[in-house]
């Protein structure tokens, strides 16, 4: 998967397999029982999650989440797989929390700048804080891109394992 030119931080992909959804699901269940100590596969209904574990797991380690869906049509012999690469749920939640804090600060200082402008008072400090928040947004994006780049090899390992399972 070419990730160098993707703007999105959580990469998505789709794949159709000409097998029944239960057969595909059973492949993941069978493989989760004989998996290496470096990977963990969790299967819950039609939701599958691949995780790196053990010594290889770092705070920037990616996770692969798969959703199995029956393909629309007369026959139920095609499975549509939706995949999503992303950070751990804890890291993503923290990352989104930081974004909401930055957005909240931006909005609050924007309202204060507008109020001060309307009252013909000084509002330069408010504008400076708003510009700082924009800079922090870009900084958060750059940090997330760097974390994704660090986890690129592990992402390739997860993709290789996923493809190996569905091709058997």
XYZ file of C-alpha atoms in Angstrom:
168
model
C 0.000 0.000 0.000
C 1.494 3.328 -1.036
C 1.188 5.673 1.919
C 3.670 8.351 0.940
C 1.162 10.489 -0.972
C -1.831 10.017 1.345
C -3.032 13.005 3.328
C -5.285 10.953 5.572
C -3.692 9.697 8.766
C -5.867 6.600 9.034
C -5.504 4.718 5.774
C -8.512 2.850 4.363
C -8.824 0.119 1.772
C -11.474 -2.187 0.320
C -11.260 -5.712 -1.051
C -13.828 -8.148 -2.430
C -13.290 -11.885 -1.977
C -15.299 -14.495 -3.837
C -15.996 -16.558 -0.703
C -18.842 -16.670 1.787
C -18.523 -14.347 4.769
C -18.570 -17.274 7.222
C -15.674 -18.993 5.434
C -13.613 -15.800 5.471
C -14.440 -15.209 9.135
C -13.459 -18.781 10.005
C -10.060 -18.269 8.315
C -9.338 -15.416 10.718
C -10.560 -17.418 13.719
C -8.377 -20.395 12.773
C -5.336 -18.189 12.250
C -5.850 -16.357 15.541
C -5.311 -19.652 17.366
C -1.890 -20.307 15.781
C -0.587 -16.774 15.452
C 2.973 -15.738 16.265
C 3.768 -14.043 19.587
C 4.285 -10.732 17.737
C 0.643 -10.395 16.622
C -2.776 -10.546 18.225
C -5.948 -11.140 16.218
C -9.321 -10.470 17.825
C -12.482 -11.654 16.070
C -15.878 -10.409 17.243
C -18.760 -11.148 14.905
C -17.730 -9.560 11.587
C -15.200 -7.214 13.190
C -11.528 -8.258 13.155
C -8.630 -6.403 14.739
C -4.912 -7.027 14.183
C -2.517 -5.685 16.801
C 1.240 -5.793 17.268
C 2.156 -7.077 20.715
C 5.160 -8.005 22.769
C 8.538 -6.344 22.420
C 7.701 -4.999 18.957
C 4.789 -2.917 20.274
C 5.551 0.786 20.603
C 3.289 3.767 21.237
C 3.261 4.428 17.473
C 2.521 0.815 16.458
C -0.349 0.595 13.957
C -3.503 -1.448 14.271
C -5.463 -2.971 11.421
C -9.235 -3.118 11.748
C -11.334 -5.139 9.283
C -15.091 -5.219 8.768
C -16.561 -8.163 6.862
C -19.751 -7.428 4.935
C -21.896 -9.468 2.586
C -21.692 -8.077 -0.923
C -24.983 -6.817 -2.301
C -26.542 -9.104 -4.885
C -28.506 -12.298 -5.402
C -25.825 -14.666 -4.130
C -24.117 -14.432 -0.775
C -20.812 -15.820 -2.087
C -18.850 -12.558 -2.119
C -17.412 -10.891 0.967
C -16.596 -7.178 0.993
C -13.745 -6.321 3.379
C -13.290 -2.761 4.617
C -9.874 -2.189 6.195
C -8.567 0.674 8.303
C -4.993 1.215 9.469
C -4.608 3.494 12.433
C -2.961 4.018 15.809
C -4.145 2.355 18.988
C -7.509 3.511 20.253
C -5.901 5.196 23.262
C -3.446 7.132 21.113
C -6.180 8.146 18.636
C -8.480 9.285 21.461
C -5.686 11.396 22.971
C -4.863 12.823 19.543
C -8.504 13.780 18.941
C -8.739 15.251 22.465
C -5.820 17.546 21.646
C -7.567 18.610 18.439
C -10.768 19.460 20.307
C -8.819 21.479 22.895
C -7.066 23.413 20.132
C -10.377 23.972 18.316
C -12.049 25.123 21.553
C -9.270 27.583 22.324
C -9.409 28.862 18.726
C -13.182 29.422 18.913
C -13.068 31.076 22.346
C -10.314 33.497 21.341
C -12.093 34.130 18.045
C -15.217 35.191 19.957
C -13.142 37.346 22.283
C -11.367 38.977 19.323
C -14.710 39.720 17.670
C -16.103 41.178 20.919
C -13.050 43.347 21.436
C -13.163 44.471 17.805
C -16.850 45.385 18.190
C -16.075 47.370 21.345
C -13.108 49.109 19.698
C -10.683 47.567 22.188
C -7.318 45.865 21.571
C -7.688 42.419 20.035
C -4.188 41.700 18.726
C -3.405 39.221 21.543
C -6.516 37.218 20.660
C -5.502 37.091 16.994
C -2.002 35.953 17.993
C -3.463 33.093 20.074
C -5.698 32.087 17.133
C -2.682 32.020 14.786
C -0.818 29.963 17.391
C -3.691 27.450 17.443
C -3.509 27.121 13.655
C 0.221 26.482 13.970
C -0.453 23.819 16.637
C -2.987 22.120 14.327
C -0.330 21.821 11.649
C 2.188 20.653 14.225
C -0.185 17.907 15.397
C -0.585 16.767 11.795
C 3.189 16.653 11.258
C 3.657 14.666 14.462
C 0.965 12.196 13.382
C 2.614 11.803 9.955
C 5.933 11.060 11.642
C 4.298 8.447 13.857
C 2.734 6.847 10.780
C 6.130 6.780 9.050
C 7.712 5.102 12.084
C 5.008 2.434 11.985
C 5.226 1.870 8.217
C 7.217 -1.379 8.491
C 4.785 -2.762 11.047
C 1.885 -1.696 8.849
C 3.425 -3.692 5.999
C 3.753 -6.702 8.323
C 0.076 -6.454 9.294
C -0.943 -6.138 5.644
C 1.191 -9.154 4.711
C -0.410 -11.227 7.479
C -3.901 -10.121 6.419
C -3.268 -11.002 2.764
C -1.727 -14.333 3.752
C -4.845 -15.251 5.734
C -7.388 -14.388 3.024
C -5.392 -16.101 0.260
C -5.242 -19.467 2.088
